[in-house]
mmCIF file of C-alpha atoms in Angstrom:
data_model
loop_
_atom_site.group_PDB
_atom_site.id
_atom_site.type_symbol
_atom_site.label_atom_id
_atom_site.label_comp_id
_atom_site.label_asym_id
_atom_site.label_seq_id
_atom_site.Cartn_x
_atom_site.Cartn_y
_atom_site.Cartn_z
ATOM 1 C CA MET A 1 -18.293 -18.873 46.708
ATOM 2 C CA SER A 2 -17.742 -15.350 45.434
ATOM 3 C CA SER A 3 -18.347 -14.311 41.813
ATOM 4 C CA ARG A 4 -16.156 -11.245 42.197
ATOM 5 C CA ARG A 5 -13.053 -10.999 40.051
ATOM 6 C CA THR A 6 -9.744 -9.613 41.073
ATOM 7 C CA PRO A 7 -8.503 -6.517 39.184
ATOM 8 C CA ALA A 8 -5.860 -8.672 37.455
ATOM 9 C CA GLU A 9 -8.516 -11.140 36.224
ATOM 10 C CA SER A 10 -10.707 -8.304 34.936
ATOM 11 C CA ARG A 11 -7.773 -6.733 33.036
ATOM 12 C CA SER A 12 -6.861 -10.109 31.527
ATOM 13 C CA GLU A 13 -10.436 -10.700 30.308
ATOM 14 C CA ALA A 14 -10.604 -7.161 28.873
ATOM 15 C CA ASN A 15 -7.318 -7.676 27.009
ATOM 16 C CA GLU A 16 -8.565 -10.950 25.533
ATOM 17 C CA ALA A 17 -11.824 -9.312 24.433
ATOM 18 C CA ALA A 18 -9.910 -6.441 22.799
ATOM 19 C CA ALA A 19 -7.609 -8.850 20.972
ATOM 20 C CA THR A 20 -10.607 -10.807 19.682
ATOM 21 C CA TRP A 21 -12.450 -7.610 18.658
ATOM 22 C CA TRP A 22 -9.609 -6.108 16.583
ATOM 23 C CA GLN A 23 -9.536 -7.105 12.949
ATOM 24 C CA ALA A 24 -7.685 -5.539 10.062
ATOM 25 C CA ASN A 25 -9.516 -3.534 7.406
ATOM 26 C CA GLU A 26 -9.820 -4.883 3.875
ATOM 27 C CA ASN A 27 -8.031 -1.756 2.582
ATOM 28 C CA GLY A 28 -6.594 1.116 4.557
ATOM 29 C CA ILE A 29 -7.749 3.765 2.063
ATOM 30 C CA SER A 30 -10.083 3.049 -0.872
ATOM 31 C CA LEU A 31 -10.701 5.268 -3.876
ATOM 32 C CA VAL A 32 -13.626 3.615 -5.676
ATOM 33 C CA ASP A 33 -16.751 4.087 -7.789
ATOM 34 C CA GLY A 34 -15.554 7.041 -9.844
ATOM 35 C CA ALA A 35 -13.797 8.942 -7.038
ATOM 36 C CA HIS A 36 -11.691 11.610 -8.742
ATOM 37 C CA HIS A 37 -9.347 14.545 -8.166
ATOM 38 C CA ASN A 38 -8.348 13.421 -4.661
ATOM 39 C CA ARG A 39 -4.906 13.688 -3.086
ATOM 40 C CA ILE A 40 -3.830 11.044 -0.577
ATOM 41 C CA GLY A 41 -0.733 12.309 1.253
ATOM 42 C CA GLY A 42 1.631 14.995 0.039
ATOM 43 C CA SER A 43 5.247 16.075 -0.183
ATOM 44 C CA ARG A 44 5.670 17.253 3.438
ATOM 45 C CA PRO A 45 6.149 14.770 6.302
ATOM 46 C CA GLY A 46 3.011 16.146 7.984
ATOM 47 C CA ASP A 47 0.976 15.206 4.902
ATOM 48 C CA ARG A 48 2.099 11.576 5.048
ATOM 49 C CA ASN A 49 -0.260 8.712 5.778
ATOM 50 C CA VAL A 50 1.141 5.591 7.419
ATOM 51 C CA VAL A 51 -0.993 2.662 6.277
ATOM 52 C CA SER A 52 -0.088 -0.893 7.310
ATOM 53 C CA ALA A 53 -1.488 -4.228 8.455
ATOM 54 C CA ASN A 54 -4.628 -4.305 6.285
ATOM 55 C CA ARG A 55 -5.867 -7.545 4.745
ATOM 56 C CA ASN A 56 -5.487 -6.418 1.115
ATOM 57 C CA ALA A 57 -3.968 -3.012 0.299
ATOM 58 C CA GLY A 58 -2.793 0.091 2.059
ATOM 59 C CA VAL A 59 -4.398 2.127 -0.753
ATOM 60 C CA ALA A 60 -6.784 0.585 -3.312
ATOM 61 C CA VAL A 61 -7.773 2.501 -6.448
ATOM 62 C CA GLU A 62 -10.517 0.714 -8.393
ATOM 63 C CA ASN A 63 -13.973 0.720 -9.992
ATOM 64 C CA GLY A 64 -13.406 3.749 -12.218
ATOM 65 C CA ALA A 65 -11.556 6.017 -9.786
ATOM 66 C CA PHE A 66 -9.502 8.503 -11.851
ATOM 67 C CA ASP A 67 -7.262 11.585 -11.617
ATOM 68 C CA ASN A 68 -6.178 10.808 -8.056
ATOM 69 C CA VAL A 69 -2.698 11.395 -6.610
ATOM 70 C CA ILE A 70 -1.140 9.121 -3.980
ATOM 71 C CA ALA A 71 2.078 10.776 -2.813
ATOM 72 C CA GLY A 72 4.528 10.775 0.079
ATOM 73 C CA ASN A 73 2.976 7.948 2.097
ATOM 74 C CA HIS A 74 4.435 4.987 3.999
ATOM 75 C CA LEU A 75 2.583 1.863 2.880
ATOM 76 C CA GLY A 76 3.399 -1.407 4.612
ATOM 77 C CA THR A 77 5.857 0.125 7.087
ATOM 78 C CA ASP A 78 5.780 1.802 10.465
ATOM 79 C CA SER A 79 5.875 5.607 10.778
ATOM 80 C CA ARG A 80 9.689 5.646 10.693
ATOM 81 C CA GLY A 81 9.696 3.508 7.555
ATOM 82 C CA VAL A 82 12.097 0.928 8.974
ATOM 83 C CA GLU A 83 9.866 -1.998 10.023
ATOM 84 C CA ALA A 84 6.874 -3.835 8.566
ATOM 85 C CA PRO A 85 4.259 -4.317 11.286
ATOM 86 C CA GLY A 86 1.754 -6.585 9.634
ATOM 87 C CA PRO A 87 0.398 -8.861 6.958
ATOM 88 C CA GLN A 88 -0.696 -6.377 4.277
ATOM 89 C CA LEU A 89 -0.682 -7.880 0.752
ATOM 90 C CA PHE A 90 -0.083 -4.723 -1.334
ATOM 91 C CA GLY A 91 1.143 -1.240 -0.522
ATOM 92 C CA ILE A 92 -0.829 0.312 -3.401
ATOM 93 C CA GLN A 93 -3.070 -1.597 -5.783
ATOM 94 C CA VAL A 94 -4.400 0.259 -8.846
ATOM 95 C CA ARG A 95 -7.124 -1.261 -11.050
ATOM 96 C CA SER A 96 -8.295 2.029 -12.631
ATOM 97 C CA ALA A 97 -7.028 4.513 -15.212
ATOM 98 C CA ASP A 98 -5.409 7.955 -15.124
ATOM 99 C CA ASN A 99 -4.026 8.080 -11.576
ATOM 100 C CA GLN A 100 -0.623 9.129 -10.248
ATOM 101 C CA VAL A 101 1.363 7.097 -7.710
ATOM 102 C CA GLY A 102 4.272 9.158 -6.380
ATOM 103 C CA GLY A 103 5.603 12.151 -8.234
ATOM 104 C CA TYR A 104 8.600 14.022 -9.550
ATOM 105 C CA GLY A 105 9.113 16.558 -6.746
ATOM 106 C CA ALA A 106 10.949 16.180 -3.444
ATOM 107 C CA GLY A 107 8.983 14.062 -0.959
ATOM 108 C CA GLU A 108 6.301 13.004 -3.458
ATOM 109 C CA GLY A 109 7.449 9.387 -3.767
ATOM 110 C CA ASN A 110 5.747 6.747 -1.645
ATOM 111 C CA LEU A 111 7.623 4.208 0.463
ATOM 112 C CA ALA A 112 5.929 0.880 -0.394
ATOM 113 C CA SER A 113 7.899 -1.792 1.443
ATOM 114 C CA GLY A 114 7.371 -4.805 3.687
ATOM 115 C CA ASN A 115 4.125 -5.913 2.019
ATOM 116 C CA GLN A 116 3.465 -9.623 1.534
ATOM 117 C CA ILE A 117 3.072 -9.567 -2.263
ATOM 118 C CA GLN A 118 3.932 -6.267 -3.996
ATOM 119 C CA GLY A 119 4.750 -2.721 -3.030
ATOM 120 C CA ILE A 120 2.902 -1.187 -5.984
ATOM 121 C CA SER A 121 0.589 -3.216 -8.237
ATOM 122 C CA LEU A 122 -1.100 -2.095 -11.464
ATOM 123 C CA LEU A 123 -3.488 -4.934 -12.161
ATOM 124 C CA GLY A 124 -5.942 -5.662 -14.941
ATOM 125 C CA ALA A 125 -7.021 -4.134 -18.226
ATOM 126 C CA GLY A 126 -8.597 -1.182 -16.396
ATOM 127 C CA ALA A 127 -5.191 -0.055 -15.084
ATOM 128 C CA THR A 128 -4.174 2.196 -17.997
ATOM 129 C CA ARG A 129 -2.499 5.578 -18.426
ATOM 130 C CA ASN A 130 -1.302 5.715 -14.809
ATOM 131 C CA VAL A 131 1.997 7.294 -13.742
ATOM 132 C CA VAL A 132 4.201 5.547 -11.174
ATOM 133 C CA ALA A 133 7.170 7.812 -10.439
ATOM 134 C CA GLY A 134 9.697 8.561 -7.724
ATOM 135 C CA ASN A 135 8.675 5.752 -5.356
ATOM 136 C CA TRP A 136 10.810 3.469 -3.217
ATOM 137 C CA ALA A 137 9.695 -0.154 -3.129
ATOM 138 C CA GLY A 138 11.554 -2.795 -1.121
ATOM 139 C CA LEU A 139 13.822 -0.483 0.892
ATOM 140 C CA ASP A 140 13.510 1.125 4.287
ATOM 141 C CA ALA A 141 13.187 4.909 4.575
ATOM 142 C CA THR A 142 16.959 5.348 4.925
ATOM 143 C CA GLY A 143 17.504 3.665 1.556
ATOM 144 C CA GLU A 144 20.317 1.657 3.115
ATOM 145 C CA LYS A 145 18.497 -1.516 4.140
ATOM 146 C CA ALA A 146 16.235 -3.895 2.241
ATOM 147 C CA LEU A 147 12.671 -4.118 3.532
ATOM 148 C CA SER A 148 11.516 -6.314 0.685
ATOM 149 C CA ASN A 149 7.996 -6.995 -0.407
ATOM 150 C CA GLY A 150 7.074 -10.694 -0.617
ATOM 151 C CA LEU A 151 7.346 -10.936 -4.406
ATOM 152 C CA ASP A 152 7.914 -7.729 -6.388
ATOM 153 C CA GLY A 153 8.691 -4.105 -5.758
ATOM 154 C CA ILE A 154 6.466 -2.860 -8.606
ATOM 155 C CA SER A 155 4.226 -5.072 -10.744
ATOM 156 C CA LEU A 156 2.230 -4.493 -13.935
ATOM 157 C CA GLU A 157 0.041 -7.518 -14.688
ATOM 158 C CA GLY A 158 -3.211 -8.778 -16.115
ATOM 159 C CA GLY A 159 -3.351 -6.519 -19.169
ATOM 160 C CA SER A 160 -2.393 -3.188 -17.608
ATOM 161 C CA ALA A 161 -1.270 -1.001 -20.503
ATOM 162 C CA ALA A 162 0.042 2.433 -21.487
ATOM 163 C CA ASN A 163 1.347 3.260 -18.006
ATOM 164 C CA ARG A 164 4.495 5.271 -17.277
ATOM 165 C CA VAL A 165 6.844 3.773 -14.686
ATOM 166 C CA GLU A 166 9.910 5.967 -14.205
ATOM 167 C CA GLY A 167 12.333 7.273 -11.626
ATOM 168 C CA ASN A 168 11.501 4.599 -9.033
ATOM 169 C CA VAL A 169 13.948 2.706 -6.830
ATOM 170 C CA ALA A 170 12.745 -0.885 -6.554
ATOM 171 C CA VAL A 171 14.367 -3.859 -4.822
ATOM 172 C CA SER A 172 13.129 -7.412 -4.382
ATOM 173 C CA LEU A 173 14.774 -10.229 -2.495
ATOM 174 C CA ALA A 174 12.166 -12.668 -3.794
ATOM 175 C CA ARG A 175 11.226 -12.319 -7.458
ATOM 176 C CA MET A 176 11.545 -9.058 -9.461
ATOM 177 C CA ALA A 177 12.249 -5.443 -8.639
ATOM 178 C CA ILE A 178 9.860 -4.470 -11.461
ATOM 179 C CA MET A 179 7.679 -7.214 -12.979
ATOM 180 C CA LEU A 180 5.656 -6.999 -16.209
ATOM 181 C CA SER A 181 3.636 -10.109 -17.042
ATOM 182 C CA ASP A 182 0.557 -11.532 -18.742
ATOM 183 C CA TRP A 183 -0.979 -11.135 -22.162
ATOM 184 C CA GLY A 184 -2.030 -7.564 -22.896
ATOM 185 C CA THR A 185 0.388 -5.978 -20.455
ATOM 186 C CA SER A 186 1.912 -3.722 -23.085
ATOM 187 C CA PHE A 187 3.018 -0.252 -24.123
ATOM 188 C CA ASN A 188 4.219 0.531 -20.608
#
């Protein structure tokens, strides 16, 4: 009896091993522990990050990260911005103060669509004085087709306060385009 494998058997075993080895990241990009004055993405297509199929968020901003800009990215979609490839919970989740998500200039808005819970989430009492502007949440990149997030396009919850949310286009086929909830979520 021979212990040699055929090329087809070897390829099949290698494919199974690769499928078992691959696991999603917790977050695609994390700005944490006081990270500041960073720019993730930009207004030109070549600056764009495409971040999808992570376990939690495409971009997470937490633990005192401040003065960061997240602009022009596709979060939860493919590179064309028309399909959602995987089970990412949030496009962007902010739990820190004084950050900017999107922007006012051409190409600075993020596309945060096709995520399982929310496109953009400002969560907790630490999420204060942030700006969320010019983003698309719940649409594909053409703006003609819904690519809804599981619950909300944009959410401010858990005591997030004194944030500016303006100039966004948000759609939800599930709960709210823009959701504000919980005690202490105020002055937004």
